PDB file of C-alpha atoms in Angstrom:
ATOM      1  CA  ALA A   1      54.805 132.877 125.389  1.00 49.00           C
ATOM      2  CA  MET A   2      54.223 129.823 127.528  1.00 51.00           C
ATOM      3  CA  VAL A   3      56.396 129.499 130.614  1.00 54.00           C
ATOM      4  CA  LEU A   4      56.861 126.032 132.050  1.00 54.00           C
ATOM      5  CA  ASN A   5      57.326 125.533 135.750  1.00 63.00           C
ATOM      6  CA  SER A   6      59.901 123.142 137.115  1.00 64.00           C
ATOM      7  CA  SER A   7      57.474 120.213 137.414  1.00 70.00           C
ATOM      8  CA  ALA A   8      56.325 120.591 133.790  1.00 69.00           C
ATOM      9  CA  ARG A   9      59.926 120.717 132.623  1.00 69.00           C
ATOM     10  CA  GLY A  10      60.639 117.571 134.588  1.00 73.00           C
ATOM     11  CA  VAL A  11      57.743 115.785 132.910  1.00 75.00           C
ATOM     12  CA  LEU A  12      58.934 116.836 129.447  1.00 77.00           C
ATOM     13  CA  LEU A  13      62.466 115.655 130.195  1.00 78.00           C
ATOM     14  CA  ALA A  14      61.147 112.324 131.431  1.00 80.00           C
ATOM     15  CA  VAL A  15      59.105 111.896 128.244  1.00 77.00           C
ATOM     16  CA  ALA A  16      62.159 112.788 126.128  1.00 78.00           C
ATOM     17  CA  TYR A  17      64.364 110.268 127.929  1.00 75.00           C
ATOM     18  CA  ALA A  18      61.699 107.593 127.545  1.00 77.00           C
ATOM     19  CA  ALA A  19      61.454 108.295 123.818  1.00 72.00           C
ATOM     20  CA  VAL A  20      65.218 107.976 123.437  1.00 70.00           C
ATOM     21  CA  LEU A  21      65.262 104.678 125.320  1.00 73.00           C
ATOM     22  CA  LEU A  22      62.315 103.420 123.282  1.00 74.00           C
ATOM     23  CA  PHE A  23      63.663 104.304 119.857  1.00 70.00           C
ATOM     24  CA  ALA A  24      67.409 103.847 120.444  1.00 70.00           C
ATOM     25  CA  PRO A  25      67.416 100.116 119.546  1.00 71.00           C
ATOM     26  CA  ALA A  26      65.606 100.866 116.281  1.00 66.00           C
ATOM     27  CA  ILE A  27      68.077 103.623 115.431  1.00 64.00           C
ATOM     28  CA  VAL A  28      71.033 101.342 116.146  1.00 64.00           C
ATOM     29  CA  LEU A  29      69.470  98.584 114.024  1.00 62.00           C
ATOM     30  CA  VAL A  30      69.005 100.951 111.086  1.00 59.00           C
ATOM     31  CA  LEU A  31      72.621 102.106 111.357  1.00 59.00           C
ATOM     32  CA  LEU A  32      73.904  98.534 111.494  1.00 58.00           C
ATOM     33  CA  LEU A  33      71.853  97.523 108.468  1.00 59.00           C
ATOM     34  CA  GLY A  34      73.217 100.522 106.612  1.00 58.00           C
ATOM     35  CA  ILE A  35      76.758  99.310 107.313  1.00 59.00           C
ATOM     36  CA  VAL A  36      76.251  95.585 106.728  1.00 61.00           C
ATOM     37  CA  GLU A  37      74.635  95.845 103.298  1.00 65.00           C
ATOM     38  CA  PRO A  38      77.439  97.779 101.519  1.00 64.00           C
ATOM     39  CA  TRP A  39      80.057  95.737 103.390  1.00 62.00           C
ATOM     40  CA  THR A  40      78.486  92.521 102.048  1.00 71.00           C
ATOM     41  CA  ARG A  41      78.514  93.897  98.514  1.00 71.00           C
ATOM     42  CA  LEU A  42      82.154  94.894  98.840  1.00 64.00           C
ATOM     43  CA  ARG A  43      83.098  91.407 100.036  1.00 67.00           C
ATOM     44  CA  GLU A  44      81.285  89.918  97.038  1.00 74.00           C
ATOM     45  CA  ARG A  45      83.055  92.206  94.583  1.00 69.00           C
ATOM     46  CA  PHE A  46      86.511  91.953  96.144  1.00 64.00           C
ATOM     47  CA  PRO A  47      86.650  88.381  97.505  1.00 66.00           C
ATOM     48  CA  GLN A  48      90.459  88.308  97.551  1.00 63.00           C
ATOM     49  CA  ALA A  49      90.879  91.656  99.307  1.00 59.00           C
ATOM     50  CA  ARG A  50      91.768  91.469 102.980  1.00 58.00           C
ATOM     51  CA  LEU A  51      90.225  94.810 103.817  1.00 63.00           C
ATOM     52  CA  VAL A  52      88.199  97.464 102.026  1.00 65.00           C
ATOM     53  CA  VAL A  53      87.375 100.702 103.822  1.00 70.00           C
ATOM     54  CA  VAL A  54      85.077 103.289 102.243  1.00 68.00           C
ATOM     55  CA  GLY A  55      84.708 106.670 103.864  1.00 66.00           C
ATOM     56  CA  GLY A  56      86.476 108.370 106.691  1.00 67.00           C
ATOM     57  CA  GLY A  57      89.862 110.015 106.618  1.00 74.00           C
ATOM     58  CA  HIS A  58      93.461 109.309 107.438  1.00 84.00           C
ATOM     59  CA  ASP A  59      92.735 109.688 111.125  1.00 80.00           C
ATOM     60  CA  HIS A  60      92.214 105.905 111.147  1.00 82.00           C
ATOM     61  CA  ALA A  61      94.773 104.929 108.481  1.00 88.00           C
ATOM     62  CA  TYR A  62      97.369 104.163 111.139  1.00 90.00           C
ATOM     63  CA  GLY A  63      95.226 101.471 112.746  1.00 88.00           C
ATOM     64  CA  GLU A  64      94.228  99.909 109.437  1.00 86.00           C
ATOM     65  CA  VAL A  65      97.748  99.656 108.053  1.00 90.00           C
ATOM     66  CA  LEU A  66      99.172  98.507 111.380  1.00 91.00           C
ATOM     67  CA  GLY A  67      96.488  95.818 111.510  1.00 88.00           C
ATOM     68  CA  LEU A  68      97.566  94.613 108.072  1.00 87.00           C
ATOM     69  CA  ALA A  69     101.202  94.541 109.169  1.00 91.00           C
ATOM     70  CA  ARG A  70     100.342  92.435 112.213  1.00 90.00           C
ATOM     71  CA  TRP A  71      98.291  90.065 110.071  1.00 87.00           C
ATOM     72  CA  LEU A  72     101.264  89.679 107.728  1.00 88.00           C
ATOM     73  CA  ALA A  73     103.608  89.022 110.633  1.00 90.00           C
ATOM     74  CA  ALA A  74     101.321  86.276 111.929  1.00 89.00           C
ATOM     75  CA  GLY A  75     101.716  84.384 108.658  1.00 87.00           C
ATOM     76  CA  ASP A  76     105.279  85.283 107.753  1.00 88.00           C
ATOM     77  CA  ALA A  77     107.680  86.816 110.239  1.00 86.00           C
ATOM     78  CA  GLY A  78     109.796  88.258 107.421  1.00 88.00           C
ATOM     79  CA  ALA A  79     106.980  89.788 105.356  1.00 90.00           C
ATOM     80  CA  ARG A  80     107.299  93.494 104.640  1.00 92.00           C
ATOM     81  CA  LEU A  81     104.623  96.034 103.854  1.00 92.00           C
ATOM     82  CA  ALA A  82     104.376  98.634 101.081  1.00 95.00           C
ATOM     83  CA  VAL A  83     102.143 101.701 101.285  1.00 96.00           C
ATOM     84  CA  VAL A  84     101.004 103.989  98.462  1.00 96.00           C
ATOM     85  CA  ASN A  85      99.295 107.224  99.449  1.00 96.00           C
ATOM     86  CA  VAL A  86      97.497 109.015  96.599  1.00 96.00           C
ATOM     87  CA  ASP A  87      97.012 112.379  98.211  1.00 95.00           C
ATOM     88  CA  ALA A  88      97.704 116.086  97.912  1.00 96.00           C
ATOM     89  CA  HIS A  89      99.068 115.957 101.473  1.00 96.00           C
ATOM     90  CA  ALA A  90     101.880 113.792 102.795  1.00 97.00           C
ATOM     91  CA  ASP A  91     100.256 113.306 106.222  1.00 96.00           C
ATOM     92  CA  VAL A  92     103.613 113.036 107.985  1.00 96.00           C
ATOM     93  CA  ARG A  93     103.217 115.754 110.592  1.00 94.00           C
ATOM     94  CA  PRO A  94     104.879 115.177 113.977  1.00 93.00           C
ATOM     95  CA  HIS A  95     102.497 113.343 116.284  1.00 85.00           C
ATOM     96  CA  GLU A  96     103.136 115.023 119.600  1.00 81.00           C
ATOM     97  CA  GLY A  97      99.985 114.853 121.664  1.00 77.00           C
ATOM     98  CA  GLU A  98      96.788 113.549 120.085  1.00 79.00           C
ATOM     99  CA  PRO A  99      97.164 111.835 116.684  1.00 82.00           C
ATOM    100  CA  HIS A 100      95.037 113.123 113.817  1.00 87.00           C
ATOM    101  CA  SER A 101      94.559 112.745 110.069  1.00 89.00           C
ATOM    102  CA  GLY A 102      97.840 114.513 109.326  1.00 92.00           C
ATOM    103  CA  THR A 103     100.042 112.078 111.266  1.00 94.00           C
ATOM    104  CA  PRO A 104      99.443 108.459 110.159  1.00 94.00           C
ATOM    105  CA  PHE A 105     102.311 107.831 107.760  1.00 96.00           C
ATOM    106  CA  ARG A 106     104.908 109.361 110.059  1.00 96.00           C
ATOM    107  CA  ARG A 107     103.586 107.200 112.878  1.00 94.00           C
ATOM    108  CA  LEU A 108     103.763 104.125 110.648  1.00 95.00           C
ATOM    109  CA  LEU A 109     107.325 104.896 109.565  1.00 96.00           C
ATOM    110  CA  GLU A 110     108.360 105.222 113.205  1.00 94.00           C
ATOM    111  CA  GLU A 111     106.434 102.161 114.410  1.00 93.00           C
ATOM    112  CA  PRO A 112     108.574  98.974 114.191  1.00 93.00           C
ATOM    113  CA  ALA A 113     105.501  96.739 114.193  1.00 92.00           C
ATOM    114  CA  ALA A 114     104.277  98.409 110.982  1.00 92.00           C
ATOM    115  CA  ARG A 115     107.166  96.832 109.015  1.00 90.00           C
ATOM    116  CA  LEU A 116     107.183  99.847 106.722  1.00 94.00           C
ATOM    117  CA  ALA A 117     110.610 100.800 105.373  1.00 96.00           C
ATOM    118  CA  PRO A 118     110.895 104.389 104.086  1.00 96.00           C
ATOM    119  CA  THR A 119     111.737 103.097 100.615  1.00 96.00           C
ATOM    120  CA  SER A 120     108.455 101.137 100.639  1.00 97.00           C
ATOM    121  CA  LEU A 121     106.356 104.271 101.104  1.00 97.00           C
ATOM    122  CA  VAL A 122     105.189 106.099  97.971  1.00 98.00           C
ATOM    123  CA  GLU A 123     103.530 109.495  98.202  1.00 98.00           C
ATOM    124  CA  TRP A 124     101.834 109.956  94.814  1.00 97.00           C
ATOM    125  CA  GLY A 125     100.307 113.263  93.759  1.00 97.00           C
ATOM    126  CA  LEU A 126     101.611 115.577  96.474  1.00 97.00           C
ATOM    127  CA  GLN A 127     101.164 119.310  95.979  1.00 97.00           C
ATOM    128  CA  ARG A 128     104.040 121.431  97.208  1.00 96.00           C
ATOM    129  CA  SER A 129     101.695 124.243  98.215  1.00 94.00           C
ATOM    130  CA  CYS A 130      99.788 121.852 100.501  1.00 94.00           C
ATOM    131  CA  ASN A 131     102.794 120.591 102.459  1.00 96.00           C
ATOM    132  CA  ALA A 132     105.286 122.228 104.780  1.00 96.00           C
ATOM    133  CA  SER A 133     108.831 122.108 103.433  1.00 96.00           C
ATOM    134  CA  ALA A 134     109.942 120.407 106.652  1.00 97.00           C
ATOM    135  CA  HIS A 135     107.556 117.509 105.976  1.00 97.00           C
ATOM    136  CA  LEU A 136     108.783 117.098 102.403  1.00 97.00           C
ATOM    137  CA  ASP A 137     112.391 117.241 103.609  1.00 97.00           C
ATOM    138  CA  TYR A 138     111.557 114.540 106.152  1.00 97.00           C
ATOM    139  CA  LEU A 139     110.376 112.209 103.386  1.00 97.00           C
ATOM    140  CA  HIS A 140     113.324 112.927 101.112  1.00 97.00           C
ATOM    141  CA  GLN A 141     115.853 112.446 103.894  1.00 97.00           C
ATOM    142  CA  LEU A 142     114.369 109.050 104.790  1.00 96.00           C
ATOM    143  CA  GLY A 143     114.383 107.917 101.174  1.00 96.00           C
ATOM    144  CA  ALA A 144     110.638 107.673 100.646  1.00 97.00           C
ATOM    145  CA  ARG A 145     109.433 107.948  97.059  1.00 97.00           C
ATOM    146  CA  VAL A 146     107.645 111.225  96.349  1.00 97.00           C
ATOM    147  CA  VAL A 147     105.815 111.922  93.092  1.00 97.00           C
ATOM    148  CA  TYR A 148     104.403 115.433  92.780  1.00 97.00           C
ATOM    149  CA  TRP A 149     101.151 116.043  90.946  1.00 96.00           C
ATOM    150  CA  ASP A 150     102.793 118.166  88.237  1.00 96.00           C
ATOM    151  CA  GLU A 151     105.218 115.316  87.456  1.00 97.00           C
ATOM    152  CA  ILE A 152     102.325 113.021  86.548  1.00 97.00           C
ATOM    153  CA  ASP A 153     101.211 112.765  82.924  1.00 96.00           C
ATOM    154  CA  PRO A 154      97.754 114.395  82.569  1.00 95.00           C
ATOM    155  CA  ASN A 155      96.765 111.636  80.141  1.00 96.00           C
ATOM    156  CA  ASP A 156      95.056 109.158  82.463  1.00 94.00           C
ATOM    157  CA  ALA A 157      95.811 106.211  80.157  1.00 95.00           C
ATOM    158  CA  VAL A 158      99.533 106.894  80.388  1.00 96.00           C
ATOM    159  CA  SER A 159      99.674 107.793  84.075  1.00 96.00           C
ATOM    160  CA  GLY A 160      97.252 104.982  84.948  1.00 95.00           C
ATOM    161  CA  GLN A 161      99.520 102.433  83.300  1.00 94.00           C
ATOM    162  CA  LEU A 162     102.543 103.789  85.169  1.00 95.00           C
ATOM    163  CA  LEU A 163     100.731 103.798  88.502  1.00 96.00           C
ATOM    164  CA  GLY A 164      99.387 100.306  87.868  1.00 94.00           C
ATOM    165  CA  ARG A 165     102.878  99.058  87.123  1.00 93.00           C
ATOM    166  CA  LEU A 166     104.155 100.706  90.303  1.00 95.00           C
ATOM    167  CA  LEU A 167     101.446  99.013  92.394  1.00 93.00           C
ATOM    168  CA  ALA A 168     102.121  95.624  90.800  1.00 91.00           C
ATOM    169  CA  ASP A 169     105.874  95.927  91.372  1.00 92.00           C
ATOM    170  CA  LEU A 170     105.374  96.895  95.011  1.00 93.00           C
ATOM    171  CA  ALA A 171     102.902  94.071  95.589  1.00 90.00           C
ATOM    172  CA  ALA A 172     105.275  91.561  93.996  1.00 90.00           C
ATOM    173  CA  GLY A 173     108.155  92.669  96.199  1.00 92.00           C
ATOM    174  CA  HIS A 174     106.273  92.832  99.486  1.00 93.00           C
ATOM    175  CA  GLY A 175     104.024  90.652 101.565  1.00 90.00           C
ATOM    176  CA  GLY A 176     101.219  93.223 101.497  1.00 89.00           C
ATOM    177  CA  LEU A 177     100.219  96.451  99.814  1.00 91.00           C
ATOM    178  CA  SER A 178      98.102  99.246 101.281  1.00 91.00           C
ATOM    179  CA  LEU A 179      96.621 101.604  98.688  1.00 91.00           C
ATOM    180  CA  ASN A 180      95.250 104.809 100.206  1.00 91.00           C
ATOM    181  CA  VAL A 181      93.282 107.223  98.026  1.00 91.00           C
ATOM    182  CA  ASP A 182      92.281 110.607  99.403  1.00 91.00           C
ATOM    183  CA  LEU A 183      89.835 112.513  97.195  1.00 91.00           C
ATOM    184  CA  ASP A 184      91.634 115.816  97.691  1.00 92.00           C
ATOM    185  CA  ALA A 185      94.333 114.397  95.414  1.00 95.00           C
ATOM    186  CA  PHE A 186      91.934 115.232  92.572  1.00 95.00           C
ATOM    187  CA  ALA A 187      90.941 118.659  91.339  1.00 95.00           C
ATOM    188  CA  HIS A 188      87.877 120.254  92.916  1.00 93.00           C
ATOM    189  CA  ALA A 189      86.032 120.070  89.590  1.00 92.00           C
ATOM    190  CA  VAL A 190      86.305 116.274  89.722  1.00 91.00           C
ATOM    191  CA  ALA A 191      85.848 115.699  93.452  1.00 88.00           C
ATOM    192  CA  PRO A 192      83.890 118.544  95.054  1.00 88.00           C
ATOM    193  CA  GLY A 193      83.087 118.593  98.733  1.00 85.00           C
ATOM    194  CA  VAL A 194      86.482 117.615 100.133  1.00 87.00           C
ATOM    195  CA  SER A 195      87.801 119.403 103.199  1.00 86.00           C
ATOM    196  CA  ALA A 196      90.853 120.803 101.368  1.00 89.00           C
ATOM    197  CA  PRO A 197      89.782 121.585  97.772  1.00 91.00           C
ATOM    198  CA  SER A 198      92.316 122.504  95.110  1.00 93.00           C
ATOM    199  CA  PRO A 199      91.927 123.663  91.500  1.00 94.00           C
ATOM    200  CA  VAL A 200      94.553 121.129  90.394  1.00 96.00           C
ATOM    201  CA  GLY A 201      95.212 117.459  91.032  1.00 96.00           C
ATOM    202  CA  VAL A 202      96.122 114.065  89.639  1.00 97.00           C
ATOM    203  CA  PRO A 203      94.074 112.449  86.833  1.00 96.00           C
ATOM    204  CA  ALA A 204      91.216 110.612  88.490  1.00 94.00           C
ATOM    205  CA  GLY A 205      91.012 108.130  85.633  1.00 94.00           C
ATOM    206  CA  ALA A 206      94.606 107.108  86.240  1.00 96.00           C
ATOM    207  CA  VAL A 207      93.862 106.004  89.787  1.00 94.00           C
ATOM    208  CA  VAL A 208      90.707 104.154  88.752  1.00 91.00           C
ATOM    209  CA  ARG A 209      92.582 102.365  85.951  1.00 91.00           C
ATOM    210  CA  ALA A 210      95.412 101.328  88.254  1.00 92.00           C
ATOM    211  CA  ALA A 211      93.106 100.117  91.021  1.00 87.00           C
ATOM    212  CA  ALA A 212      90.894  98.286  88.525  1.00 84.00           C
ATOM    213  CA  ARG A 213      93.940  96.471  87.218  1.00 81.00           C
ATOM    214  CA  LEU A 214      94.660  95.162  90.707  1.00 76.00           C
ATOM    215  CA  ALA A 215      91.018  94.181  91.209  1.00 66.00           C
ATOM    216  CA  VAL A 216      90.657  92.398  87.865  1.00 53.00           C
ATOM    217  CA  HIS A 217      93.971  90.536  88.080  1.00 46.00           C
ATOM    218  CA  ARG A 218      93.617  89.714  91.758  1.00 44.00           C
ATOM    219  CA  GLN A 219      94.617  86.079  91.157  1.00 38.00           C
ATOM    220  CA  SER A 220      98.055  86.982  89.865  1.00 37.00           C
ATOM    221  CA  PRO A 221     100.999  86.592  92.270  1.00 36.00           C
ATOM    222  CA  ALA A 222     101.522  90.355  92.232  1.00 35.00           C
ATOM    223  CA  CYS A 223      98.060  90.965  93.673  1.00 32.00           C
ATOM    224  CA  LYS A 224      97.859  88.429  96.471  1.00 33.00           C
ATOM    225  CA  GLY A 225      97.315  89.985  99.859  1.00 33.00           C
ATOM    226  CA  ASP A 226      96.410  93.391  98.469  1.00 33.00           C
ATOM    227  CA  VAL A 227      94.581  95.860 100.631  1.00 35.00           C
ATOM    228  CA  HIS A 228      92.473  98.470  98.890  1.00 37.00           C
ATOM    229  CA  ARG A 229      91.674 101.431 101.084  1.00 38.00           C
ATOM    230  CA  TRP A 230      89.662 104.360  99.853  1.00 36.00           C
ATOM    231  CA  ALA A 231      89.543 107.423 102.092  1.00 35.00           C
ATOM    232  CA  ALA A 232      86.776 108.727  99.919  1.00 35.00           C
ATOM    233  CA  THR A 233      83.166 108.215  98.890  1.00 31.00           C
ATOM    234  CA  GLY A 234      81.771 105.013  97.496  1.00 32.00           C
ATOM    235  CA  ASN A 235      81.545 106.404  93.967  1.00 34.00           C
ATOM    236  CA  TRP A 236      85.155 105.597  93.086  1.00 35.00           C
ATOM    237  CA  CYS A 237      84.910 102.050  94.436  1.00 34.00           C
ATOM    238  CA  ARG A 238      81.741 101.546  92.440  1.00 34.00           C
ATOM    239  CA  GLU A 239      83.495 102.354  89.198  1.00 35.00           C
ATOM    240  CA  VAL A 240      86.412 100.051  90.026  1.00 35.00           C
ATOM    241  CA  ALA A 241      84.051  97.228  90.924  1.00 36.00           C
ATOM    242  CA  LYS A 242      82.222  97.538  87.602  1.00 37.00           C
ATOM    243  CA  GLY A 243      85.361  96.658  85.692  1.00 37.00           C
ATOM    244  CA  ARG A 244      85.689  93.492  87.737  1.00 37.00           C
ATOM    245  CA  GLN A 245      82.001  92.557  87.458  1.00 40.00           C
ATOM    246  CA  ALA A 246      81.814  92.729  83.674  1.00 42.00           C
ATOM    247  CA  GLY A 247      82.983  89.123  83.429  1.00 40.00           C
ATOM    248  CA  ARG A 248      84.411  89.448  79.940  1.00 36.00           C
ATOM    249  CA  PRO A 249      87.640  87.554  79.176  1.00 37.00           C
ATOM    250  CA  ARG A 250      90.595  89.913  79.109  1.00 36.00           C
ATOM    251  CA  ARG A 251      94.125  89.614  77.885  1.00 33.00           C
ATOM    252  CA  ALA A 252      96.869  89.745  80.479  1.00 33.00           C
ATOM    253  CA  GLY A 253      97.686  93.335  81.244  1.00 32.00           C
ATOM    254  CA  CYS A 254      94.362  94.623  79.891  1.00 30.00           C
ATOM    255  CA  VAL A 255      93.127  97.546  81.974  1.00 32.00           C
ATOM    256  CA  PRO A 256      89.352  98.081  81.891  1.00 33.00           C
ATOM    257  CA  HIS A 257      88.287 101.685  81.641  1.00 32.00           C
ATOM    258  CA  ARG A 258      84.952 103.047  82.689  1.00 34.00           C
ATOM    259  CA  ARG A 259      84.036 106.668  82.386  1.00 32.00           C
ATOM    260  CA  LEU A 260      83.637 108.217  85.815  1.00 32.00           C
ATOM    261  CA  ARG A 261      80.094 109.131  86.655  1.00 34.00           C
ATOM    262  CA  ARG A 262      79.503 111.689  89.359  1.00 33.00           C
ATOM    263  CA  THR A 263      76.545 111.124  91.610  1.00 31.00           C
ATOM    264  CA  PRO A 264      75.241 113.582  94.161  1.00 34.00           C
ATOM    265  CA  GLY A 265      76.224 113.188  97.769  1.00 33.00           C
ATOM    266  CA  HIS A 266      78.524 110.829  99.569  1.00 31.00           C
ATOM    267  CA  GLY A 267      78.147 107.397 101.004  1.00 28.00           C
ATOM    268  CA  ALA A 268      77.727 103.784 100.088  1.00 27.00           C
ATOM    269  CA  PHE A 269      76.756 102.299  96.763  1.00 21.00           C
TER     270      PHE A 269
END
């Protein structure tokens, strides 16, 4: 084995540092291009949406929703916000110490600037086995709306229509709507690779149908100011965008349906 003396190690370290300094701008440029291109495509497909986030988790949901609330307040001091969380987990853990992905909706409920009343929060698809009873009691005591996964019709056409109607009603009665979709709301067979897999979950087609209805009918009063947030991979957004891109005339209330197509890996379109 070759043993390097201190001077040789110093030379190697200097060469390594020089390589990092030399190639760092190129690496940053590649990363920026990788972000800009899908962001541009999202803006083209959802021109009326205020914000579309693909990827990440609920560790940054608090900032996104709070940003929407502040934007609403700048235009209308009396505007209120509605939030729908499609998730197996309620994400309302106490936030003592450092915040994390399990705390955002509790933080939003307790933050006056978020303008989120408990009755304007809907937790859709929760699994009792994935949530502490104290967290579920917290939601029920505040008056938040909780829909458990086993209360949802497994027929995605039926449950998608109900969820779409819920989203439209909330959007019509509030200044803004934040739709959060966490992939662990779906069964592992449909959405593998999540951090908390489960053999059961809500019908994926129902969520796609409901979100597509908002995207297609974005000009209707019920859809103005919508925010579509996907704490997931780009695959789900791709399917929703296809329904909007088709360009065919549709009757009012028509919900486009595209069969979900799984593609390997995560990431942008």
